[in-house]
JSON list of C-alpha atoms in Angstrom, two decimals:
[
{"chain": "A", "resi": 1, "resn": "MET", "atom": "CA", "xyz": [113.38, 65.10, 82.81]},
{"chain": "A", "resi": 2, "resn": "ARG", "atom": "CA", "xyz": [112.04, 68.64, 83.06]},
{"chain": "A", "resi": 3, "resn": "TYR", "atom": "CA", "xyz": [110.98, 70.76, 80.09]},
{"chain": "A", "resi": 4, "resn": "PHE", "atom": "CA", "xyz": [110.05, 74.42, 79.72]},
{"chain": "A", "resi": 5, "resn": "ILE", "atom": "CA", "xyz": [107.30, 75.53, 77.35]},
{"chain": "A", "resi": 6, "resn": "GLU", "atom": "CA", "xyz": [107.31, 79.05, 75.91]},
{"chain": "A", "resi": 7, "resn": "LEU", "atom": "CA", "xyz": [103.87, 80.13, 74.73]},
{"chain": "A", "resi": 8, "resn": "SER", "atom": "CA", "xyz": [101.55, 83.05, 74.10]},
{"chain": "A", "resi": 9, "resn": "TYR", "atom": "CA", "xyz": [97.80, 83.40, 74.41]},
{"chain": "A", "resi": 10, "resn": "ARG", "atom": "CA", "xyz": [94.86, 85.69, 74.00]},
{"chain": "A", "resi": 11, "resn": "GLY", "atom": "CA", "xyz": [93.11, 85.57, 77.37]},
{"chain": "A", "resi": 12, "resn": "THR", "atom": "CA", "xyz": [89.65, 86.78, 76.32]},
{"chain": "A", "resi": 13, "resn": "ALA", "atom": "CA", "xyz": [87.97, 83.36, 76.37]},
{"chain": "A", "resi": 14, "resn": "TYR", "atom": "CA", "xyz": [89.64, 82.07, 79.54]},
{"chain": "A", "resi": 15, "resn": "HIS", "atom": "CA", "xyz": [89.07, 82.35, 83.27]},
{"chain": "A", "resi": 16, "resn": "GLY", "atom": "CA", "xyz": [92.73, 83.15, 83.74]},
{"chain": "A", "resi": 17, "resn": "TRP", "atom": "CA", "xyz": [95.85, 81.01, 83.63]},
{"chain": "A", "resi": 18, "resn": "GLN", "atom": "CA", "xyz": [95.18, 78.75, 86.60]},
{"chain": "A", "resi": 19, "resn": "THR", "atom": "CA", "xyz": [92.89, 75.72, 86.58]},
{"chain": "A", "resi": 20, "resn": "GLN", "atom": "CA", "xyz": [89.41, 76.76, 87.71]},
{"chain": "A", "resi": 21, "resn": "ALA", "atom": "CA", "xyz": [86.48, 74.71, 88.98]},
{"chain": "A", "resi": 22, "resn": "ASN", "atom": "CA", "xyz": [83.95, 76.96, 87.26]},
{"chain": "A", "resi": 23, "resn": "GLY", "atom": "CA", "xyz": [85.52, 77.85, 83.92]},
{"chain": "A", "resi": 24, "resn": "VAL", "atom": "CA", "xyz": [88.05, 77.02, 81.20]},
{"chain": "A", "resi": 25, "resn": "SER", "atom": "CA", "xyz": [91.63, 78.12, 81.92]},
{"chain": "A", "resi": 26, "resn": "VAL", "atom": "CA", "xyz": [94.77, 78.36, 79.80]},
{"chain": "A", "resi": 27, "resn": "GLN", "atom": "CA", "xyz": [96.48, 75.82, 82.05]},
{"chain": "A", "resi": 28, "resn": "THR", "atom": "CA", "xyz": [93.83, 73.11, 81.67]},
{"chain": "A", "resi": 29, "resn": "THR", "atom": "CA", "xyz": [93.61, 73.67, 77.89]},
{"chain": "A", "resi": 30, "resn": "LEU", "atom": "CA", "xyz": [97.38, 73.32, 77.51]},
{"chain": "A", "resi": 31, "resn": "GLU", "atom": "CA", "xyz": [97.49, 70.25, 79.78]},
{"chain": "A", "resi": 32, "resn": "ALA", "atom": "CA", "xyz": [94.78, 68.58, 77.72]},
{"chain": "A", "resi": 33, "resn": "ALA", "atom": "CA", "xyz": [96.68, 69.16, 74.46]},
{"chain": "A", "resi": 34, "resn": "LEU", "atom": "CA", "xyz": [99.97, 67.89, 75.92]},
{"chain": "A", "resi": 35, "resn": "SER", "atom": "CA", "xyz": [98.29, 64.82, 77.42]},
{"chain": "A", "resi": 36, "resn": "GLN", "atom": "CA", "xyz": [96.64, 64.01, 74.09]},
{"chain": "A", "resi": 37, "resn": "ARG", "atom": "CA", "xyz": [99.81, 64.43, 72.05]},
{"chain": "A", "resi": 38, "resn": "LEU", "atom": "CA", "xyz": [102.20, 62.68, 74.48]},
{"chain": "A", "resi": 39, "resn": "GLN", "atom": "CA", "xyz": [99.65, 59.99, 75.40]},
{"chain": "A", "resi": 40, "resn": "HIS", "atom": "CA", "xyz": [100.00, 60.29, 79.16]},
{"chain": "A", "resi": 41, "resn": "PRO", "atom": "CA", "xyz": [98.74, 62.78, 81.76]},
{"chain": "A", "resi": 42, "resn": "VAL", "atom": "CA", "xyz": [100.76, 66.01, 81.79]},
{"chain": "A", "resi": 43, "resn": "TYR", "atom": "CA", "xyz": [100.55, 68.64, 84.52]},
{"chain": "A", "resi": 44, "resn": "ILE", "atom": "CA", "xyz": [102.21, 72.01, 84.14]},
{"chain": "A", "resi": 45, "resn": "THR", "atom": "CA", "xyz": [103.37, 74.85, 86.40]},
{"chain": "A", "resi": 46, "resn": "GLY", "atom": "CA", "xyz": [103.32, 78.40, 85.03]},
{"chain": "A", "resi": 47, "resn": "SER", "atom": "CA", "xyz": [105.65, 81.32, 85.71]},
{"chain": "A", "resi": 48, "resn": "GLY", "atom": "CA", "xyz": [102.69, 83.16, 87.24]},
{"chain": "A", "resi": 49, "resn": "ARG", "atom": "CA", "xyz": [98.93, 83.46, 87.19]},
{"chain": "A", "resi": 50, "resn": "THR", "atom": "CA", "xyz": [97.28, 85.90, 84.83]},
{"chain": "A", "resi": 51, "resn": "ASP", "atom": "CA", "xyz": [93.70, 86.92, 85.63]},
{"chain": "A", "resi": 52, "resn": "ALA", "atom": "CA", "xyz": [90.64, 86.23, 83.51]},
{"chain": "A", "resi": 53, "resn": "GLY", "atom": "CA", "xyz": [90.84, 88.17, 80.25]},
{"chain": "A", "resi": 54, "resn": "VAL", "atom": "CA", "xyz": [94.56, 89.03, 80.57]},
{"chain": "A", "resi": 55, "resn": "HIS", "atom": "CA", "xyz": [96.79, 88.19, 77.60]},
{"chain": "A", "resi": 56, "resn": "ALA", "atom": "CA", "xyz": [100.38, 86.95, 77.35]},
{"chain": "A", "resi": 57, "resn": "ARG", "atom": "CA", "xyz": [102.83, 87.61, 74.54]},
{"chain": "A", "resi": 58, "resn": "GLN", "atom": "CA", "xyz": [105.35, 85.50, 76.45]},
{"chain": "A", "resi": 59, "resn": "GLN", "atom": "CA", "xyz": [104.55, 82.99, 79.17]},
{"chain": "A", "resi": 60, "resn": "PHE", "atom": "CA", "xyz": [106.55, 80.03, 80.42]},
{"chain": "A", "resi": 61, "resn": "ALA", "atom": "CA", "xyz": [105.51, 76.79, 82.08]},
{"chain": "A", "resi": 62, "resn": "HIS", "atom": "CA", "xyz": [107.30, 73.56, 82.96]},
{"chain": "A", "resi": 63, "resn": "PHE", "atom": "CA", "xyz": [106.39, 69.88, 83.10]},
{"chain": "A", "resi": 64, "resn": "ASP", "atom": "CA", "xyz": [108.20, 66.66, 84.02]},
{"chain": "A", "resi": 65, "resn": "ARG", "atom": "CA", "xyz": [108.44, 63.47, 82.00]},
{"chain": "A", "resi": 66, "resn": "GLU", "atom": "CA", "xyz": [110.12, 60.11, 82.56]},
{"chain": "A", "resi": 67, "resn": "GLU", "atom": "CA", "xyz": [111.29, 59.62, 78.97]},
{"chain": "A", "resi": 68, "resn": "PRO", "atom": "CA", "xyz": [113.15, 62.23, 76.91]},
{"chain": "A", "resi": 69, "resn": "LEU", "atom": "CA", "xyz": [111.19, 64.07, 74.23]},
{"chain": "A", "resi": 70, "resn": "ALA", "atom": "CA", "xyz": [112.19, 64.32, 70.58]},
{"chain": "A", "resi": 71, "resn": "LEU", "atom": "CA", "xyz": [112.14, 68.11, 70.38]},
{"chain": "A", "resi": 72, "resn": "THR", "atom": "CA", "xyz": [111.32, 68.86, 66.77]},
{"chain": "A", "resi": 73, "resn": "ASP", "atom": "CA", "xyz": [109.40, 71.40, 64.76]},
{"chain": "A", "resi": 74, "resn": "GLN", "atom": "CA", "xyz": [106.85, 68.66, 64.09]},
{"chain": "A", "resi": 75, "resn": "LEU", "atom": "CA", "xyz": [106.14, 68.23, 67.80]},
{"chain": "A", "resi": 76, "resn": "VAL", "atom": "CA", "xyz": [105.48, 71.94, 68.27]},
{"chain": "A", "resi": 77, "resn": "TYR", "atom": "CA", "xyz": [103.42, 72.09, 65.06]},
{"chain": "A", "resi": 78, "resn": "SER", "atom": "CA", "xyz": [101.26, 69.13, 66.07]},
{"chain": "A", "resi": 79, "resn": "LEU", "atom": "CA", "xyz": [100.59, 70.61, 69.50]},
{"chain": "A", "resi": 80, "resn": "ASN", "atom": "CA", "xyz": [99.61, 73.92, 67.94]},
{"chain": "A", "resi": 81, "resn": "CYS", "atom": "CA", "xyz": [97.19, 72.08, 65.66]},
{"chain": "A", "resi": 82, "resn": "ILE", "atom": "CA", "xyz": [95.51, 70.54, 68.73]},
{"chain": "A", "resi": 83, "resn": "LEU", "atom": "CA", "xyz": [95.38, 73.81, 70.66]},
{"chain": "A", "resi": 84, "resn": "PRO", "atom": "CA", "xyz": [92.72, 76.44, 69.91]},
{"chain": "A", "resi": 85, "resn": "ASP", "atom": "CA", "xyz": [93.67, 79.44, 67.79]},
{"chain": "A", "resi": 86, "resn": "ASP", "atom": "CA", "xyz": [94.11, 81.70, 70.83]},
{"chain": "A", "resi": 87, "resn": "ILE", "atom": "CA", "xyz": [96.98, 79.67, 72.38]},
{"chain": "A", "resi": 88, "resn": "ALA", "atom": "CA", "xyz": [100.31, 79.11, 70.60]},
{"chain": "A", "resi": 89, "resn": "ILE", "atom": "CA", "xyz": [103.45, 77.27, 71.68]},
{"chain": "A", "resi": 90, "resn": "ARG", "atom": "CA", "xyz": [106.70, 78.86, 70.49]},
{"chain": "A", "resi": 91, "resn": "THR", "atom": "CA", "xyz": [109.14, 76.24, 71.74]},
{"chain": "A", "resi": 92, "resn": "ILE", "atom": "CA", "xyz": [109.75, 73.39, 74.20]},
{"chain": "A", "resi": 93, "resn": "PHE", "atom": "CA", "xyz": [113.24, 72.88, 75.59]},
{"chain": "A", "resi": 94, "resn": "PRO", "atom": "CA", "xyz": [115.00, 70.88, 78.33]},
{"chain": "A", "resi": 95, "resn": "VAL", "atom": "CA", "xyz": [116.14, 72.46, 81.57]},
{"chain": "A", "resi": 96, "resn": "ARG", "atom": "CA", "xyz": [117.86, 71.25, 84.72]},
{"chain": "A", "resi": 97, "resn": "ALA", "atom": "CA", "xyz": [115.85, 69.26, 87.25]},
{"chain": "A", "resi": 98, "resn": "ASP", "atom": "CA", "xyz": [115.71, 72.13, 89.74]},
{"chain": "A", "resi": 99, "resn": "ASP", "atom": "CA", "xyz": [114.82, 74.89, 87.24]},
{"chain": "A", "resi": 100, "resn": "HIS", "atom": "CA", "xyz": [111.31, 76.13, 87.98]},
{"chain": "A", "resi": 101, "resn": "ALA", "atom": "CA", "xyz": [109.03, 78.19, 85.74]},
{"chain": "A", "resi": 102, "resn": "ARG", "atom": "CA", "xyz": [107.87, 80.31, 88.66]},
{"chain": "A", "resi": 103, "resn": "PHE", "atom": "CA", "xyz": [110.65, 80.32, 91.23]},
{"chain": "A", "resi": 104, "resn": "SER", "atom": "CA", "xyz": [113.57, 80.59, 88.78]},
{"chain": "A", "resi": 105, "resn": "ALA", "atom": "CA", "xyz": [112.06, 83.68, 87.11]},
{"chain": "A", "resi": 106, "resn": "ILE", "atom": "CA", "xyz": [113.85, 86.92, 88.00]},
{"chain": "A", "resi": 107, "resn": "SER", "atom": "CA", "xyz": [111.53, 89.47, 86.35]},
{"chain": "A", "resi": 108, "resn": "ARG", "atom": "CA", "xyz": [108.14, 90.05, 84.78]},
{"chain": "A", "resi": 109, "resn": "TYR", "atom": "CA", "xyz": [107.33, 92.79, 82.30]},
{"chain": "A", "resi": 110, "resn": "TYR", "atom": "CA", "xyz": [103.79, 94.00, 81.52]},
{"chain": "A", "resi": 111, "resn": "HIS", "atom": "CA", "xyz": [102.17, 96.35, 79.02]},
{"chain": "A", "resi": 112, "resn": "TYR", "atom": "CA", "xyz": [98.77, 97.96, 79.42]},
{"chain": "A", "resi": 113, "resn": "TYR", "atom": "CA", "xyz": [97.18, 99.40, 76.25]},
{"chain": "A", "resi": 114, "resn": "ILE", "atom": "CA", "xyz": [94.63, 102.21, 76.13]},
{"chain": "A", "resi": 115, "resn": "THR", "atom": "CA", "xyz": [93.04, 103.52, 72.93]},
{"chain": "A", "resi": 116, "resn": "ARG", "atom": "CA", "xyz": [90.81, 106.58, 72.57]},
{"chain": "A", "resi": 117, "resn": "GLN", "atom": "CA", "xyz": [89.36, 105.27, 69.29]},
{"chain": "A", "resi": 118, "resn": "LYS", "atom": "CA", "xyz": [87.26, 102.12, 69.12]},
{"chain": "A", "resi": 119, "resn": "ASN", "atom": "CA", "xyz": [88.94, 99.49, 66.94]},
{"chain": "A", "resi": 120, "resn": "VAL", "atom": "CA", "xyz": [86.58, 96.86, 65.53]},
{"chain": "A", "resi": 121, "resn": "PHE", "atom": "CA", "xyz": [89.52, 94.66, 64.50]},
{"chain": "A", "resi": 122, "resn": "GLU", "atom": "CA", "xyz": [90.90, 94.36, 68.04]},
{"chain": "A", "resi": 123, "resn": "PRO", "atom": "CA", "xyz": [87.90, 93.67, 70.29]},
{"chain": "A", "resi": 124, "resn": "GLY", "atom": "CA", "xyz": [88.97, 92.68, 73.78]},
{"chain": "A", "resi": 125, "resn": "LEU", "atom": "CA", "xyz": [92.62, 93.52, 73.12]},
{"chain": "A", "resi": 126, "resn": "THR", "atom": "CA", "xyz": [92.82, 97.12, 74.36]},
{"chain": "A", "resi": 127, "resn": "TYR", "atom": "CA", "xyz": [90.93, 99.31, 76.82]},
{"chain": "A", "resi": 128, "resn": "HIS", "atom": "CA", "xyz": [88.80, 101.83, 74.92]},
{"chain": "A", "resi": 129, "resn": "PHE", "atom": "CA", "xyz": [88.90, 104.91, 77.18]},
{"chain": "A", "resi": 130, "resn": "ARG", "atom": "CA", "xyz": [87.75, 108.19, 75.69]},
{"chain": "A", "resi": 131, "resn": "PRO", "atom": "CA", "xyz": [88.61, 110.93, 78.27]},
{"chain": "A", "resi": 132, "resn": "GLU", "atom": "CA", "xyz": [91.69, 113.04, 77.55]},
{"chain": "A", "resi": 133, "resn": "LEU", "atom": "CA", "xyz": [94.56, 112.20, 79.92]},
{"chain": "A", "resi": 134, "resn": "ASP", "atom": "CA", "xyz": [97.49, 114.23, 81.23]},
{"chain": "A", "resi": 135, "resn": "VAL", "atom": "CA", "xyz": [100.29, 111.78, 80.41]},
{"chain": "A", "resi": 136, "resn": "ALA", "atom": "CA", "xyz": [102.99, 114.06, 81.86]},
{"chain": "A", "resi": 137, "resn": "GLN", "atom": "CA", "xyz": [101.25, 113.99, 85.24]},
{"chain": "A", "resi": 138, "resn": "MET", "atom": "CA", "xyz": [100.84, 110.20, 85.01]},
{"chain": "A", "resi": 139, "resn": "ASN", "atom": "CA", "xyz": [104.59, 109.89, 84.40]},
{"chain": "A", "resi": 140, "resn": "GLU", "atom": "CA", "xyz": [105.24, 112.05, 87.45]},
{"chain": "A", "resi": 141, "resn": "ALA", "atom": "CA", "xyz": [103.18, 109.49, 89.38]},
{"chain": "A", "resi": 142, "resn": "CYS", "atom": "CA", "xyz": [105.42, 106.77, 87.93]},
{"chain": "A", "resi": 143, "resn": "ARG", "atom": "CA", "xyz": [108.46, 108.52, 89.37]},
{"chain": "A", "resi": 144, "resn": "ILE", "atom": "CA", "xyz": [106.78, 108.50, 92.78]},
{"chain": "A", "resi": 145, "resn": "LEU", "atom": "CA", "xyz": [105.94, 104.82, 92.33]},
{"chain": "A", "resi": 146, "resn": "MET", "atom": "CA", "xyz": [109.60, 104.02, 91.68]},
{"chain": "A", "resi": 147, "resn": "GLN", "atom": "CA", "xyz": [110.55, 105.41, 95.10]},
{"chain": "A", "resi": 148, "resn": "HIS", "atom": "CA", "xyz": [108.57, 102.71, 96.91]},
{"chain": "A", "resi": 149, "resn": "ARG", "atom": "CA", "xyz": [108.93, 99.01, 97.60]},
{"chain": "A", "resi": 150, "resn": "ASP", "atom": "CA", "xyz": [105.71, 98.09, 99.45]},
{"chain": "A", "resi": 151, "resn": "PHE", "atom": "CA", "xyz": [102.65, 97.98, 97.21]},
{"chain": "A", "resi": 152, "resn": "LYS", "atom": "CA", "xyz": [99.97, 96.62, 99.49]},
{"chain": "A", "resi": 153, "resn": "SER", "atom": "CA", "xyz": [97.65, 99.44, 98.46]},
{"chain": "A", "resi": 154, "resn": "PHE", "atom": "CA", "xyz": [97.56, 98.00, 94.93]},
{"chain": "A", "resi": 155, "resn": "SER", "atom": "CA", "xyz": [97.07, 94.33, 95.86]},
{"chain": "A", "resi": 156, "resn": "LYS", "atom": "CA", "xyz": [93.77, 92.53, 96.01]},
{"chain": "A", "resi": 157, "resn": "VAL", "atom": "CA", "xyz": [92.60, 92.35, 99.62]},
{"chain": "A", "resi": 158, "resn": "ARG", "atom": "CA", "xyz": [92.69, 88.56, 99.94]},
{"chain": "A", "resi": 159, "resn": "ALA", "atom": "CA", "xyz": [96.10, 88.07, 98.33]},
{"chain": "A", "resi": 160, "resn": "ASN", "atom": "CA", "xyz": [97.74, 85.05, 99.98]},
{"chain": "A", "resi": 161, "resn": "VAL", "atom": "CA", "xyz": [101.33, 86.34, 100.19]},
{"chain": "A", "resi": 162, "resn": "SER", "atom": "CA", "xyz": [103.87, 86.71, 102.98]},
{"chain": "A", "resi": 163, "resn": "HIS", "atom": "CA", "xyz": [104.83, 90.27, 102.03]},
{"chain": "A", "resi": 164, "resn": "PHE", "atom": "CA", "xyz": [103.89, 93.05, 99.59]},
{"chain": "A", "resi": 165, "resn": "ARG", "atom": "CA", "xyz": [107.38, 94.18, 98.53]},
{"chain": "A", "resi": 166, "resn": "CYS", "atom": "CA", "xyz": [108.33, 94.37, 94.86]},
{"chain": "A", "resi": 167, "resn": "LEU", "atom": "CA", "xyz": [111.48, 95.80, 93.24]},
{"chain": "A", "resi": 168, "resn": "LEU", "atom": "CA", "xyz": [110.51, 97.87, 90.20]},
{"chain": "A", "resi": 169, "resn": "ASP", "atom": "CA", "xyz": [112.94, 98.16, 87.27]},
{"chain": "A", "resi": 170, "resn": "PHE", "atom": "CA", "xyz": [110.86, 100.83, 85.51]},
{"chain": "A", "resi": 171, "resn": "ALA", "atom": "CA", "xyz": [107.36, 102.23, 85.14]},
{"chain": "A", "resi": 172, "resn": "TYR", "atom": "CA", "xyz": [106.31, 104.79, 82.53]},
{"chain": "A", "resi": 173, "resn": "TRP", "atom": "CA", "xyz": [103.63, 105.80, 80.02]},
{"chain": "A", "resi": 174, "resn": "GLU", "atom": "CA", "xyz": [104.17, 106.54, 76.34]},
{"chain": "A", "resi": 175, "resn": "ARG", "atom": "CA", "xyz": [101.86, 107.71, 73.54]},
{"chain": "A", "resi": 176, "resn": "ASP", "atom": "CA", "xyz": [102.43, 106.49, 69.98]},
{"chain": "A", "resi": 177, "resn": "ALA", "atom": "CA", "xyz": [101.62, 108.10, 66.62]},
{"chain": "A", "resi": 178, "resn": "ASP", "atom": "CA", "xyz": [98.18, 106.46, 66.58]},
{"chain": "A", "resi": 179, "resn": "ASP", "atom": "CA", "xyz": [97.29, 108.06, 69.93]},
{"chain": "A", "resi": 180, "resn": "ARG", "atom": "CA", "xyz": [97.54, 104.73, 71.75]},
{"chain": "A", "resi": 181, "resn": "LEU", "atom": "CA", "xyz": [98.80, 104.88, 75.32]},
{"chain": "A", "resi": 182, "resn": "THR", "atom": "CA", "xyz": [101.04, 102.11, 76.63]},
{"chain": "A", "resi": 183, "resn": "PHE", "atom": "CA", "xyz": [101.95, 101.64, 80.26]},
{"chain": "A", "resi": 184, "resn": "HIS", "atom": "CA", "xyz": [105.27, 99.81, 80.75]},
{"chain": "A", "resi": 185, "resn": "ILE", "atom": "CA", "xyz": [106.13, 98.22, 84.09]},
{"chain": "A", "resi": 186, "resn": "LYS", "atom": "CA", "xyz": [108.77, 95.66, 85.01]},
{"chain": "A", "resi": 187, "resn": "ALA", "atom": "CA", "xyz": [109.63, 94.16, 88.42]},
{"chain": "A", "resi": 188, "resn": "ASN", "atom": "CA", "xyz": [110.99, 91.08, 90.08]},
{"chain": "A", "resi": 189, "resn": "ARG", "atom": "CA", "xyz": [107.43, 90.12, 91.11]},
{"chain": "A", "resi": 190, "resn": "PHE", "atom": "CA", "xyz": [103.89, 91.46, 91.06]},
{"chain": "A", "resi": 191, "resn": "LEU", "atom": "CA", "xyz": [101.03, 91.17, 93.51]},
{"chain": "A", "resi": 192, "resn": "TRP", "atom": "CA", "xyz": [97.58, 89.86, 92.61]},
{"chain": "A", "resi": 193, "resn": "GLY", "atom": "CA", "xyz": [95.81, 92.61, 90.65]},
{"chain": "A", "resi": 194, "resn": "MET", "atom": "CA", "xyz": [98.68, 95.07, 91.15]},
{"chain": "A", "resi": 195, "resn": "VAL", "atom": "CA", "xyz": [99.21, 96.32, 87.58]},
{"chain": "A", "resi": 196, "resn": "ARG", "atom": "CA", "xyz": [95.53, 96.83, 86.83]},
{"chain": "A", "resi": 197, "resn": "THR", "atom": "CA", "xyz": [95.01, 98.73, 90.09]},
{"chain": "A", "resi": 198, "resn": "ILE", "atom": "CA", "xyz": [98.03, 100.95, 89.41]},
{"chain": "A", "resi": 199, "resn": "VAL", "atom": "CA", "xyz": [96.64, 101.71, 85.95]},
{"chain": "A", "resi": 200, "resn": "GLY", "atom": "CA", "xyz": [93.17, 102.43, 87.31]},
{"chain": "A", "resi": 201, "resn": "THR", "atom": "CA", "xyz": [94.61, 104.80, 89.92]},
{"chain": "A", "resi": 202, "resn": "MET", "atom": "CA", "xyz": [96.79, 106.58, 87.37]},
{"chain": "A", "resi": 203, "resn": "LEU", "atom": "CA", "xyz": [93.74, 107.17, 85.18]},
{"chain": "A", "resi": 204, "resn": "GLU", "atom": "CA", "xyz": [92.34, 109.13, 88.12]},
{"chain": "A", "resi": 205, "resn": "ILE", "atom": "CA", "xyz": [95.55, 111.20, 88.14]},
{"chain": "A", "resi": 206, "resn": "GLY", "atom": "CA", "xyz": [95.42, 111.69, 84.37]},
{"chain": "A", "resi": 207, "resn": "GLN", "atom": "CA", "xyz": [91.89, 113.08, 84.63]},
{"chain": "A", "resi": 208, "resn": "GLY", "atom": "CA", "xyz": [92.82, 115.44, 87.47]},
{"chain": "A", "resi": 209, "resn": "ARG", "atom": "CA", "xyz": [90.75, 113.58, 90.05]},
{"chain": "A", "resi": 210, "resn": "MET", "atom": "CA", "xyz": [93.78, 112.76, 92.21]},
{"chain": "A", "resi": 211, "resn": "ASN", "atom": "CA", "xyz": [96.93, 114.82, 92.77]},
{"chain": "A", "resi": 212, "resn": "LEU", "atom": "CA", "xyz": [100.47, 113.58, 93.30]},
{"chain": "A", "resi": 213, "resn": "ASP", "atom": "CA", "xyz": [100.45, 114.21, 97.06]},
{"chain": "A", "resi": 214, "resn": "GLN", "atom": "CA", "xyz": [97.33, 112.09, 97.37]},
{"chain": "A", "resi": 215, "resn": "PHE", "atom": "CA", "xyz": [99.01, 109.39, 95.28]},
{"chain": "A", "resi": 216, "resn": "SER", "atom": "CA", "xyz": [102.01, 109.33, 97.64]},
{"chain": "A", "resi": 217, "resn": "GLN", "atom": "CA", "xyz": [99.73, 109.13, 100.67]},
{"chain": "A", "resi": 218, "resn": "LEU", "atom": "CA", "xyz": [97.79, 106.31, 99.03]},
{"chain": "A", "resi": 219, "resn": "ILE", "atom": "CA", "xyz": [100.93, 104.19, 98.61]},
{"chain": "A", "resi": 220, "resn": "GLU", "atom": "CA", "xyz": [102.10, 104.90, 102.15]},
{"chain": "A", "resi": 221, "resn": "ALA", "atom": "CA", "xyz": [98.68, 103.99, 103.59]},
{"chain": "A", "resi": 222, "resn": "ARG", "atom": "CA", "xyz": [99.18, 100.33, 102.58]},
{"chain": "A", "resi": 223, "resn": "ASP", "atom": "CA", "xyz": [95.39, 100.06, 102.24]},
{"chain": "A", "resi": 224, "resn": "ARG", "atom": "CA", "xyz": [93.74, 98.72, 99.08]},
{"chain": "A", "resi": 225, "resn": "THR", "atom": "CA", "xyz": [90.47, 100.51, 99.82]},
{"chain": "A", "resi": 226, "resn": "VAL", "atom": "CA", "xyz": [92.03, 103.94, 99.15]},
{"chain": "A", "resi": 227, "resn": "ALA", "atom": "CA", "xyz": [93.35, 103.09, 95.66]},
{"chain": "A", "resi": 228, "resn": "GLY", "atom": "CA", "xyz": [91.39, 103.52, 92.45]},
{"chain": "A", "resi": 229, "resn": "ARG", "atom": "CA", "xyz": [89.35, 100.81, 90.80]},
{"chain": "A", "resi": 230, "resn": "ALA", "atom": "CA", "xyz": [91.25, 98.21, 88.77]},
{"chain": "A", "resi": 231, "resn": "ALA", "atom": "CA", "xyz": [91.41, 98.85, 85.04]},
{"chain": "A", "resi": 232, "resn": "PRO", "atom": "CA", "xyz": [89.72, 96.19, 82.86]},
{"chain": "A", "resi": 233, "resn": "ALA", "atom": "CA", "xyz": [91.67, 93.01, 82.14]},
{"chain": "A", "resi": 234, "resn": "ASN", "atom": "CA", "xyz": [91.51, 93.24, 78.35]},
{"chain": "A", "resi": 235, "resn": "GLY", "atom": "CA", "xyz": [94.23, 95.91, 78.09]},
{"chain": "A", "resi": 236, "resn": "LEU", "atom": "CA", "xyz": [96.84, 93.97, 80.09]},
{"chain": "A", "resi": 237, "resn": "TYR", "atom": "CA", "xyz": [99.60, 91.83, 78.55]},
{"chain": "A", "resi": 238, "resn": "LEU", "atom": "CA", "xyz": [102.41, 89.82, 80.10]},
{"chain": "A", "resi": 239, "resn": "VAL", "atom": "CA", "xyz": [105.10, 90.55, 77.53]},
{"chain": "A", "resi": 240, "resn": "GLU", "atom": "CA", "xyz": [108.29, 89.08, 79.00]},
{"chain": "A", "resi": 241, "resn": "VAL", "atom": "CA", "xyz": [109.39, 86.71, 81.75]},
{"chain": "A", "resi": 242, "resn": "GLY", "atom": "CA", "xyz": [113.08, 86.95, 82.61]},
{"chain": "A", "resi": 243, "resn": "TYR", "atom": "CA", "xyz": [115.32, 84.04, 83.63]},
{"chain": "A", "resi": 244, "resn": "PRO", "atom": "CA", "xyz": [119.07, 83.60, 84.22]},
{"chain": "A", "resi": 245, "resn": "ALA", "atom": "CA", "xyz": [120.89, 82.75, 80.99]},
{"chain": "A", "resi": 246, "resn": "GLU", "atom": "CA", "xyz": [121.68, 79.22, 82.16]},
{"chain": "A", "resi": 247, "resn": "VAL", "atom": "CA", "xyz": [117.97, 78.38, 82.43]},
{"chain": "A", "resi": 248, "resn": "LEU", "atom": "CA", "xyz": [117.41, 79.31, 78.78]},
{"chain": "A", "resi": 249, "resn": "ALA", "atom": "CA", "xyz": [120.66, 77.77, 77.54]},
{"chain": "A", "resi": 250, "resn": "GLN", "atom": "CA", "xyz": [118.94, 75.12, 75.39]},
{"chain": "A", "resi": 251, "resn": "ARG", "atom": "CA", "xyz": [116.06, 77.26, 74.15]},
{"chain": "A", "resi": 252, "resn": "ILE", "atom": "CA", "xyz": [115.52, 76.98, 70.39]},
{"chain": "A", "resi": 253, "resn": "LEU", "atom": "CA", "xyz": [112.67, 78.80, 68.69]},
{"chain": "A", "resi": 254, "resn": "PHE", "atom": "CA", "xyz": [110.71, 76.90, 66.05]},
{"chain": "A", "resi": 255, "resn": "ARG", "atom": "CA", "xyz": [109.42, 79.32, 63.41]}
]
């Protein structure tokens, strides 16, 4: 039988989602807790790989098991007691044998948070960036971004993918009452390092160091070396992974 796990995590202490030879990952930590609680080796597949230091408000993974699980609040509670404080399981639910955490997903939605004021209660959870930014100009850049499908210029150079096309649902910046900036972006898929590089490039636009014509030319160049530097990982959050309704049909949240 196949089961989906819905979880969240603070990525500060981890070398990303994927199992690493040289550091602790979210995947290996979760596998260890599941193996301990279920008393047999458990291996999981995530909906995608977040980089070192990136957080997730909503992430999904799946695992297979010969015997059916008793899906109770106690199971989720006991797993959360085993896991460290920076990883939390929301629910575990059965899916069909061919449902896949990565390949069945139809969208991913990210936030990137920037604060002008240092917040001692949220270290590692936002990007503290002091320069004043022209948000209107950054949103004009978002409108240009939405006109494109190939985002090779924003992908890490050694990305092992067959193509660089992504279908964006939206991309925009907003400023809240506390002067925090949030970048919203949603697409069917994202390239390795894509969101952080887009943010880093838009910070150049917001400071007047790059104009909109240059931004258009950058995208059309399909060359990572002409884009801005990637913004730090600590401001980036995976906030939603979308699936067809039938995949989530048996999802029950344990509060």
